[in-house]
Short mmCIF file of C-alpha atoms and ligand atoms in Angstrom, two decimals:
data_model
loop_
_atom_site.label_atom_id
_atom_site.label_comp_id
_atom_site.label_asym_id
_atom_site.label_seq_id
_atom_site.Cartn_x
_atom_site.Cartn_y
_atom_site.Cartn_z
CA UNK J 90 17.46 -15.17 -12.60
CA UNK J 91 14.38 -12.35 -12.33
CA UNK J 92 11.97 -12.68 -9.78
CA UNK J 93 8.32 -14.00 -10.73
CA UNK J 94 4.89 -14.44 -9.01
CA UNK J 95 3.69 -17.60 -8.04
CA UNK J 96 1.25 -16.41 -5.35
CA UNK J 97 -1.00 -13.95 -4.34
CA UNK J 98 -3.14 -13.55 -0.78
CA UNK J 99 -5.26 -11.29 1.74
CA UNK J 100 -7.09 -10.83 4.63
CA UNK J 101 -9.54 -8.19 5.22
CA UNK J 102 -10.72 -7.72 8.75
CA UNK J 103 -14.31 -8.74 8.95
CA UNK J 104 -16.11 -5.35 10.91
CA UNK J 105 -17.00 -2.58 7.97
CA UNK J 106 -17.58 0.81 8.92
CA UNK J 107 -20.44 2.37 6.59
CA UNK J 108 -19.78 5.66 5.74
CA UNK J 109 -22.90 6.78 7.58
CA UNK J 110 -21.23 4.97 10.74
CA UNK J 111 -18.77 7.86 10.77
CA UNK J 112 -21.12 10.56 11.54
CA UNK J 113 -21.46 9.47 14.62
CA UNK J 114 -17.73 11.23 15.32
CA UNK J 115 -17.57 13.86 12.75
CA UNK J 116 -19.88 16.17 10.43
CA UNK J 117 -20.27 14.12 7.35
CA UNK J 118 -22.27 12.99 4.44
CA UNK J 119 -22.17 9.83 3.10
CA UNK J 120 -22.92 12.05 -0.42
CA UNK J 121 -19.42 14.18 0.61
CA UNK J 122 -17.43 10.57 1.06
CA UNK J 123 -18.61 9.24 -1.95
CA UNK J 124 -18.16 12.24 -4.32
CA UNK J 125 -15.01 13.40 -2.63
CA UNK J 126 -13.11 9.98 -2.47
CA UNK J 127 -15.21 6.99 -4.25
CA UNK J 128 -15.35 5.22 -0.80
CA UNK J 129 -18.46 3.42 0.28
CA UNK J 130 -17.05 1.60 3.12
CA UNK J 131 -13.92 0.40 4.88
CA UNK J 132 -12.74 -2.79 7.43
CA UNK J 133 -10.85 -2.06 10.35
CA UNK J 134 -9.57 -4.09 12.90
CA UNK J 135 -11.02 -5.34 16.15
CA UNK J 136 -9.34 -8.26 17.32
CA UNK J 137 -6.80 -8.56 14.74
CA UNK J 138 -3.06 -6.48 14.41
CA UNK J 139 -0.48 -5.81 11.60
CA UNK J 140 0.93 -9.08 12.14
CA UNK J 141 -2.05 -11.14 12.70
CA UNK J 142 -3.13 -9.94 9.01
CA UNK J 143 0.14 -10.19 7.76
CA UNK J 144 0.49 -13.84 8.67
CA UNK J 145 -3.07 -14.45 7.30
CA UNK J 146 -2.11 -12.91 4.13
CA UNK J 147 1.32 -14.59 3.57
CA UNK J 148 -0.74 -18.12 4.33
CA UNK J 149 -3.08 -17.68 1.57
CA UNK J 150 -0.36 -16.59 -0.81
CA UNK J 151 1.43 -19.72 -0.06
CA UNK J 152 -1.33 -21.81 -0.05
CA UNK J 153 -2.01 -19.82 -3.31
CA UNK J 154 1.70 -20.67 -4.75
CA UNK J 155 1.79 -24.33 -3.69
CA UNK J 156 5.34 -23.61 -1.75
CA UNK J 157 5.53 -24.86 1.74
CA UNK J 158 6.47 -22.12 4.12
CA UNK J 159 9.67 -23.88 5.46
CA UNK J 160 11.33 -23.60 1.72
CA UNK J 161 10.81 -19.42 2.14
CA UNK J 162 14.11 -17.21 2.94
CA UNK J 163 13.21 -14.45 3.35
CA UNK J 164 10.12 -12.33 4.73
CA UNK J 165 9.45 -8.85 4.24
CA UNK J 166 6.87 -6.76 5.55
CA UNK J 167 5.79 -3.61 4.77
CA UNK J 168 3.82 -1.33 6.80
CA UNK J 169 3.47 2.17 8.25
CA UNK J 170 1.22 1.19 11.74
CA UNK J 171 3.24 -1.39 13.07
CA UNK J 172 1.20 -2.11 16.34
CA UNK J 173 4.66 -2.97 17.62
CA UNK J 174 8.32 -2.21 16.55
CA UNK J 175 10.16 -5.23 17.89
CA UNK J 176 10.20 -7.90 17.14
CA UNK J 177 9.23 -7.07 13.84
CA UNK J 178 6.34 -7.70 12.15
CA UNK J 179 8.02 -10.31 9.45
CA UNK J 180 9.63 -12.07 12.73
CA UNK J 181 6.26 -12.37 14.00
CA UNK J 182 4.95 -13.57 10.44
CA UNK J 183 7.68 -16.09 10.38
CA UNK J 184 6.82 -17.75 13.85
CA UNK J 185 3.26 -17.84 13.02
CA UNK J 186 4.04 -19.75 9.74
CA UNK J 187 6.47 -21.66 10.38
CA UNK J 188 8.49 -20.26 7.64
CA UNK J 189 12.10 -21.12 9.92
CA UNK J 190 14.32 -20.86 7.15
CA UNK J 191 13.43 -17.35 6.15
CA UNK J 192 15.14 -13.60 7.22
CA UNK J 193 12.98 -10.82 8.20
CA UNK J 194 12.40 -7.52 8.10
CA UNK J 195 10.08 -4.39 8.08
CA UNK J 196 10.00 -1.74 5.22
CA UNK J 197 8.47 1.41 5.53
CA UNK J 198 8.37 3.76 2.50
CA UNK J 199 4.65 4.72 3.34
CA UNK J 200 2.07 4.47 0.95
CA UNK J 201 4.55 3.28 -1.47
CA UNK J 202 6.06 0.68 1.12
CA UNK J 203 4.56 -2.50 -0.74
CA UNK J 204 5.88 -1.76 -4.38
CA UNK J 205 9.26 -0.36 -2.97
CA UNK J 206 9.31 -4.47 -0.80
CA UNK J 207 8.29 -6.07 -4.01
CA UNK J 208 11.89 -4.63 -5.86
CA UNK J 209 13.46 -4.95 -2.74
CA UNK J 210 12.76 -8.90 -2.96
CA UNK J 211 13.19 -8.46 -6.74
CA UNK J 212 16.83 -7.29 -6.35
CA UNK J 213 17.19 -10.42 -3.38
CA UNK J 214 16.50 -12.77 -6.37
CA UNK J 215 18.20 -11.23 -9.43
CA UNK J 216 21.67 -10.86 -7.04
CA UNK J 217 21.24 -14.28 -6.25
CA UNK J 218 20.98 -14.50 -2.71
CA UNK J 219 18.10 -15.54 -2.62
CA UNK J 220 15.00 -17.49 -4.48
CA UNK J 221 11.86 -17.16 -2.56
CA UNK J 222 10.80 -14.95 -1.16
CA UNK J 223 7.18 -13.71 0.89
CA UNK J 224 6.14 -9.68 0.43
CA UNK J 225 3.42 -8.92 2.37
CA UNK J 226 1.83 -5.49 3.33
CA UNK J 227 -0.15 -4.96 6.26
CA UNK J 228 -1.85 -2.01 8.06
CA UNK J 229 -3.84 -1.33 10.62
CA UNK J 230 -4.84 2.59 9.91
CA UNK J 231 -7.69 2.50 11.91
CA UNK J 232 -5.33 2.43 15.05
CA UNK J 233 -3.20 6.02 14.01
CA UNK J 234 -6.57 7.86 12.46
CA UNK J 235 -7.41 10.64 14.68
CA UNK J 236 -10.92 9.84 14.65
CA UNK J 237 -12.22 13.35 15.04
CA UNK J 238 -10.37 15.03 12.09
CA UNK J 239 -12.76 14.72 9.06
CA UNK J 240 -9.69 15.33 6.06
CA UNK J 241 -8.54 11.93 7.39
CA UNK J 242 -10.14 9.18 8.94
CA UNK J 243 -12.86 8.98 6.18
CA UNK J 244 -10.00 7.89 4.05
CA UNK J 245 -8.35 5.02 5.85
CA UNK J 246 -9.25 1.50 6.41
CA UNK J 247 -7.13 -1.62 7.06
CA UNK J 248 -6.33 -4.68 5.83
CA UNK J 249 -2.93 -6.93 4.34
CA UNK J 250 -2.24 -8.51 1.11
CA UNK J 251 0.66 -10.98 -0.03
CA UNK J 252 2.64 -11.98 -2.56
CA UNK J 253 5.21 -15.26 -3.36
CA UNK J 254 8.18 -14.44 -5.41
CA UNK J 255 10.18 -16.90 -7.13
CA UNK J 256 13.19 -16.89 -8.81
CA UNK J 257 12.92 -18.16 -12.82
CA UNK J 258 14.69 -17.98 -15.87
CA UNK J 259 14.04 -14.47 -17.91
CA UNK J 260 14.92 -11.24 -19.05
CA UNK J 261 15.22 -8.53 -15.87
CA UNK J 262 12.41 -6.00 -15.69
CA UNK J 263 13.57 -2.06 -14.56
CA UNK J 264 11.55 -0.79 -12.23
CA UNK J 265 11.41 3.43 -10.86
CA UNK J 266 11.86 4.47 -7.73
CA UNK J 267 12.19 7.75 -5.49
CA UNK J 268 11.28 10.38 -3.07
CA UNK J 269 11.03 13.48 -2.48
CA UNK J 270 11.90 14.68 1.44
CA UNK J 271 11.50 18.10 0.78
CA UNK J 272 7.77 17.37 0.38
CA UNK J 273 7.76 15.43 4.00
CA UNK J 274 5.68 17.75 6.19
CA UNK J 275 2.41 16.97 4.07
CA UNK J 276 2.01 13.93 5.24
CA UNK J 277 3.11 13.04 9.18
CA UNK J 278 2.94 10.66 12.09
CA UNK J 279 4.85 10.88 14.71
CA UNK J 280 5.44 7.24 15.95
CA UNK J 281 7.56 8.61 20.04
CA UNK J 282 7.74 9.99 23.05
CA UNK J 283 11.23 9.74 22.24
CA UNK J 284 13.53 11.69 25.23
CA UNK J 285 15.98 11.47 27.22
CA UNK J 286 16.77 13.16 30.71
CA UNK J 287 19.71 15.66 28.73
CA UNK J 288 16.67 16.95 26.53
CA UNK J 289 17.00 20.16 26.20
CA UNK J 290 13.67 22.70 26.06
CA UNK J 291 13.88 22.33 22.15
CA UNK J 292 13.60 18.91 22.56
CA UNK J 293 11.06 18.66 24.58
CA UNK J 294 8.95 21.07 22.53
CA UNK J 295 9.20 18.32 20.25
CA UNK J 296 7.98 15.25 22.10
CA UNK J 297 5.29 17.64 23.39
CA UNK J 298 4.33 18.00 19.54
CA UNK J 299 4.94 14.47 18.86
CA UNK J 300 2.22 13.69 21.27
CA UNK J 301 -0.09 15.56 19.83
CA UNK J 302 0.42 14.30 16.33
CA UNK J 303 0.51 10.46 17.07
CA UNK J 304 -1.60 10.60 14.70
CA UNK J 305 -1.72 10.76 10.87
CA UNK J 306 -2.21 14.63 9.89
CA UNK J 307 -2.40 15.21 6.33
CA UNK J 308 -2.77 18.02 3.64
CA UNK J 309 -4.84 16.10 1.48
CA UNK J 310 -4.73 18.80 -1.54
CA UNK J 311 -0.88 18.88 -1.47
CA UNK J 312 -0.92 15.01 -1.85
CA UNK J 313 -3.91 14.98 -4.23
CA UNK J 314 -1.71 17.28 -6.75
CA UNK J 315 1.39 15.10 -6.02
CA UNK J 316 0.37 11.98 -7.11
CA UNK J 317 -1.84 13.53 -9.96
CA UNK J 318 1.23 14.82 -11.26
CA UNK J 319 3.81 12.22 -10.81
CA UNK J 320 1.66 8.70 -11.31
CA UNK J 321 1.45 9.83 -14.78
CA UNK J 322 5.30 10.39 -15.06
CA UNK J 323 6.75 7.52 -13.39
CA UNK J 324 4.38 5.37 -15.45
CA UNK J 325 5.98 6.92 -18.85
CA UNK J 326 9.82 6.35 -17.60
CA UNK J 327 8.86 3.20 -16.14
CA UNK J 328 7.22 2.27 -19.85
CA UNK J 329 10.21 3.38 -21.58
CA UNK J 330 13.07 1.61 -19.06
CA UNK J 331 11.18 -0.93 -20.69
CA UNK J 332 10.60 -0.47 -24.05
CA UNK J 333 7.16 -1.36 -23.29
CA UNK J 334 4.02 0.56 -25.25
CA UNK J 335 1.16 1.71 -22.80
CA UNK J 336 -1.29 -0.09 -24.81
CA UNK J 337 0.74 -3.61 -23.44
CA UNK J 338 -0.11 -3.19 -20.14
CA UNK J 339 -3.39 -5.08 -19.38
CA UNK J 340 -3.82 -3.21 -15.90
CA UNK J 341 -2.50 -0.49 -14.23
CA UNK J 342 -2.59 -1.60 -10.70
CA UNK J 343 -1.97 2.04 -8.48
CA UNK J 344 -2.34 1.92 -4.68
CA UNK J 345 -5.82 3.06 -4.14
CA UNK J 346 -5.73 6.04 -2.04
CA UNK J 347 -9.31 7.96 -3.96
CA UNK J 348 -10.88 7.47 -7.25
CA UNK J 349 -10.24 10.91 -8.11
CA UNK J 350 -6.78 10.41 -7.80
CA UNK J 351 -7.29 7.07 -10.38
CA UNK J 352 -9.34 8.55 -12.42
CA UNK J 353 -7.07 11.96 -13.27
CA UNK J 354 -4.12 9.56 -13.94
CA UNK J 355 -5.78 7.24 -16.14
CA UNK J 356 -7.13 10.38 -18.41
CA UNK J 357 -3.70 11.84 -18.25
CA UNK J 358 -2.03 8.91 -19.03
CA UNK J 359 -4.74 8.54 -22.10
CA UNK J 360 -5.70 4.81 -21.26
CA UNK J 361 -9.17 3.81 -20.90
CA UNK J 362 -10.21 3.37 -17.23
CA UNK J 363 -11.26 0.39 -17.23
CA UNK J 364 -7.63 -0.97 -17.95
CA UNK J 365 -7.46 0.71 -13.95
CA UNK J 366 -9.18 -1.61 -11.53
CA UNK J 367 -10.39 0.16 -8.16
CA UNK J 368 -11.74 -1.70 -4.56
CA UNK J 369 -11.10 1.73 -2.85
CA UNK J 370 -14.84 2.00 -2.49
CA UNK J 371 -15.05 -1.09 -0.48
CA UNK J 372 -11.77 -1.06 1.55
CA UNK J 373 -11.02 2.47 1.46
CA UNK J 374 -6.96 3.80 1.26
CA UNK J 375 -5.27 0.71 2.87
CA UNK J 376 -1.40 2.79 2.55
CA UNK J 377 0.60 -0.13 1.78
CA UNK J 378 -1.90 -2.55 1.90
CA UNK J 379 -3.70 -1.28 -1.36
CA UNK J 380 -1.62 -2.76 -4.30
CA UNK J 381 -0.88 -6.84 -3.28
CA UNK J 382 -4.63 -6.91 -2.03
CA UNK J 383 -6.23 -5.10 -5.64
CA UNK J 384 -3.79 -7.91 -7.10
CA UNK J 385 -4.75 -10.81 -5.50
CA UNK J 386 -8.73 -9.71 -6.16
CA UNK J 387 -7.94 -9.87 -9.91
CA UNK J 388 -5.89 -13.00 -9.97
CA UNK J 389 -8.33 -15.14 -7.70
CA UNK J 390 -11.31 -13.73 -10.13
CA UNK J 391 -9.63 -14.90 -13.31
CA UNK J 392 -8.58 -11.46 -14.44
CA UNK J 393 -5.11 -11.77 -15.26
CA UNK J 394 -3.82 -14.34 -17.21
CA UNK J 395 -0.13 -16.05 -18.50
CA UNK J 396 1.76 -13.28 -20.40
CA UNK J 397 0.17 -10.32 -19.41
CA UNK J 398 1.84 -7.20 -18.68
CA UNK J 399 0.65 -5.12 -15.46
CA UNK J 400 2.23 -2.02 -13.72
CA UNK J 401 2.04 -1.36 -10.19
CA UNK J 402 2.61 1.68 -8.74
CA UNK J 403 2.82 3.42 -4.98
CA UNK J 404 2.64 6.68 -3.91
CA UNK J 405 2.55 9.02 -0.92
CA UNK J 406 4.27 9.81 2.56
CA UNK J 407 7.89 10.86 2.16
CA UNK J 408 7.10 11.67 -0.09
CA UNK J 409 7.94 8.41 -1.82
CA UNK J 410 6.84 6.96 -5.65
CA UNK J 411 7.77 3.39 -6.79
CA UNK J 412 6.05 1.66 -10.01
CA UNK J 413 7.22 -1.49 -11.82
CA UNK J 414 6.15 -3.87 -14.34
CA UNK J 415 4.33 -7.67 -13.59
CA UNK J 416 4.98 -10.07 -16.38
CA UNK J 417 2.08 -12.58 -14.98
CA UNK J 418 3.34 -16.57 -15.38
O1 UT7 M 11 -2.48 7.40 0.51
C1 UT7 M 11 -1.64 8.42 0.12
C2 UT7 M 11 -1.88 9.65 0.88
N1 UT7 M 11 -3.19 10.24 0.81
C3 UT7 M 11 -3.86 10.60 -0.31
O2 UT7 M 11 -3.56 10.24 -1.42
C4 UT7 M 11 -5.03 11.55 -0.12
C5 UT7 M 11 -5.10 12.59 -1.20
N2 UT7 M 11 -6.11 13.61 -0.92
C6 UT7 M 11 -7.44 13.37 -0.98
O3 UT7 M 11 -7.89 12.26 -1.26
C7 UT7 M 11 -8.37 14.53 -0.73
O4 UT7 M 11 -7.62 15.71 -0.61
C8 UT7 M 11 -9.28 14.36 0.52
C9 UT7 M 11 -10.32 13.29 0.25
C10 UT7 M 11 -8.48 14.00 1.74
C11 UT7 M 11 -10.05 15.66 0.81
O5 UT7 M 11 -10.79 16.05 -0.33
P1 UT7 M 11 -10.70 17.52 -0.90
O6 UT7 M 11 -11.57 17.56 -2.06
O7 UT7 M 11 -9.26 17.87 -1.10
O8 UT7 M 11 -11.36 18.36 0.26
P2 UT7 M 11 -10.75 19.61 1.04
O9 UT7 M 11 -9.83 19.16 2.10
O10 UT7 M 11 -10.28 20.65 0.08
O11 UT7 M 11 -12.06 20.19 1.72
C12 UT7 M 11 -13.12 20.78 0.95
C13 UT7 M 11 -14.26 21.17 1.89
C14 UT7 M 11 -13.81 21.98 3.09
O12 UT7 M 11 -14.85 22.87 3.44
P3 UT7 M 11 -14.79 24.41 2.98
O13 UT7 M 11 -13.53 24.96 3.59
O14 UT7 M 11 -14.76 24.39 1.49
O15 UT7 M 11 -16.04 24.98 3.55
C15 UT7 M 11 -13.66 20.96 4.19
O16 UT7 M 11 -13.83 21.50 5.47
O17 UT7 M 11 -14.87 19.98 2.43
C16 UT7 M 11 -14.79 20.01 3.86
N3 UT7 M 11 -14.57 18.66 4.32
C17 UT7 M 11 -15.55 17.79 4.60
N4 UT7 M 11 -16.91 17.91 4.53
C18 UT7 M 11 -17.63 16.81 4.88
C19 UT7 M 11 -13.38 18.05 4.53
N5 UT7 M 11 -13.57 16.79 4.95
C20 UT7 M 11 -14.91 16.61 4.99
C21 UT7 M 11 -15.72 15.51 5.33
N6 UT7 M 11 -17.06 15.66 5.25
N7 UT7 M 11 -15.21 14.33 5.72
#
């Protein structure tokens, strides 16, 4: 059995922070924003959390897929600003829906957290063990932006999208997968104030930094060149696991994280850009968010269609890559 989509959902918090909005925290431009990143605009959360999207998400993709949530097994969430660690946030999915049959768990692989749960479920139903399954990510960036660094928090916003896996009849697809640790320190958050009373002055030099960097810090040039260079190579070995030509992928869905980034990897790749659909002006970099909420956008406006081929693809904190191919049904 291979694992196919049968549903796709999101929520995006309603409040939208203008770029111009942000200027009233850090020098800015709304000209700088725009040329620098492609992003307009962004959503972030006021009343809502991780979970609270999440759940909204996962309800439209059901709704979406036709599948009650009782006949779901298992629910996996990915995100990288949980605004709690336990229970986790699928646990708190699952009571919301209803979904009482289904595991849960959290999967954090950063920016490449979504595409890294979607062959996580993917493996669930080819072994098996499983044959549906809900794959949601969620994030609420807003809450772990230092809002006074300017090299991040014009970047983020926040929001969740969904998707419902089923198992069917059909050949396997290979997907790509890795990371890179040695890379780690160039993109951080520190999530404790982990100690304990044996801590020993080393130690507590660290929770004394981790503190201080409970928030996102970022080299944004170091990650820029990263996934410039390696979008474009995981989408060739993921083509040729395959067999697959790059002119028989309709889309190539990549987790938006800056048009620049899109753009360079759709020339180097040599497809036309339009075949690379971006909402990163509107939403800005949602981490792990990006991907399931750019694909329910196409499939709910008629975009994609029975038989077509799309790639998906994550990148960023881990580092950490993961890309695999869609056949739509
Ligand atoms: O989601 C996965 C992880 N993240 C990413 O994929 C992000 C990848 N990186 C990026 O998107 C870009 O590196 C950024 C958008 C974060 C930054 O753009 P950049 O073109 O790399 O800018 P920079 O950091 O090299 O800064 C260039 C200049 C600097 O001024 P000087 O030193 O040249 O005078 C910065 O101080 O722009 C300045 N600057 C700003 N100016 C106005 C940096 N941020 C801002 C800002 N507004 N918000």
């Amino acid at each position: 059995m291979i694992a196919v989509i049968r549903g796709t959902g999101s929520y995006i918090p309603p409040r939208v922070v203008e770029n111009e909005e942000l200027k009233n925290y850090i020098e800015t431009s709304d000209t700088w924003i725009r040329e620098r990143t492609g992003i307009e605009r962004r959503h972030v959360v006021t009343d809502d959390t991780v979970a609270s999207m999440a759940a909204k998400a996962g309800r439209a993709a059901l709704e979406n897929a036709g599948i009650q949530a009782e006949s779901l097994e298992l629910i996996i969430v990915s995100t990288t600003s949980p605004t709690q660690m336990i229970p986790c946030n699928a646990c708190l999915v699952q009571k919301e829906l209803g979904a009482v049959n289904a595991s849960c768990f959290d999967l954090n692989a950063a920016c490449s957290g979504f595409v890294t749960a979607y062959q996580t479920a993917c493996a669930y139903i080819e072994s098996g063990l499983y044959q549906k399954i809900l794959v949601i990510g969620s994030e609420a960036l807003s809450c772990i932006t230092d809002w006074s660094d300017r090299g991040t928090c014009i970047l983020f916003g926040d929001g969740a999208g969904a998707v419902v896996l089923a198992a069917e009849k059909g050949k396997k697809q290979e997907s790509v997968c890795g990371a890179d640790g040695s890379m780690g320190d160039a993109l951080t958050l520190y999530s404790g104030y982990l100690s304990n009373p044996f801590g020993t002055p080393v130690q507590e030099e660290a929770v004394a930094d981790g503190r201080k960097n409970a928030f996102v810090r970022m080299d944004g040039q170091a990650i820029f060149r990263f996934a410039v260079r390696k979008v474009p190579q995981i989408i060739e070995e993921l083509l040729q696991k395959n067999n697959l030509q790059k002119e028989e992928i309709k889309y190539y869905i990549l987790h938006q994280a800056n048009t620049r980034i899109v753009e360079a990897v759709a020339k180097r790749t040599g497809q036309p850009i339009g075949k690379f659909p971006m909402n990163v002006q509107e939403y800005g970099n949602t981490s792990s968010a990006s991907v399931p909420i750019l694909l329910d956008e196409l499939c709910r406006g008629g975009k994609v269609r029975t038989g077509d081929r799309l790639v998906i693809a994550g990148f960023g904190g881990g580092l950490t890559w993961a890309a695999s191919v869609v056949t739509w049904r």
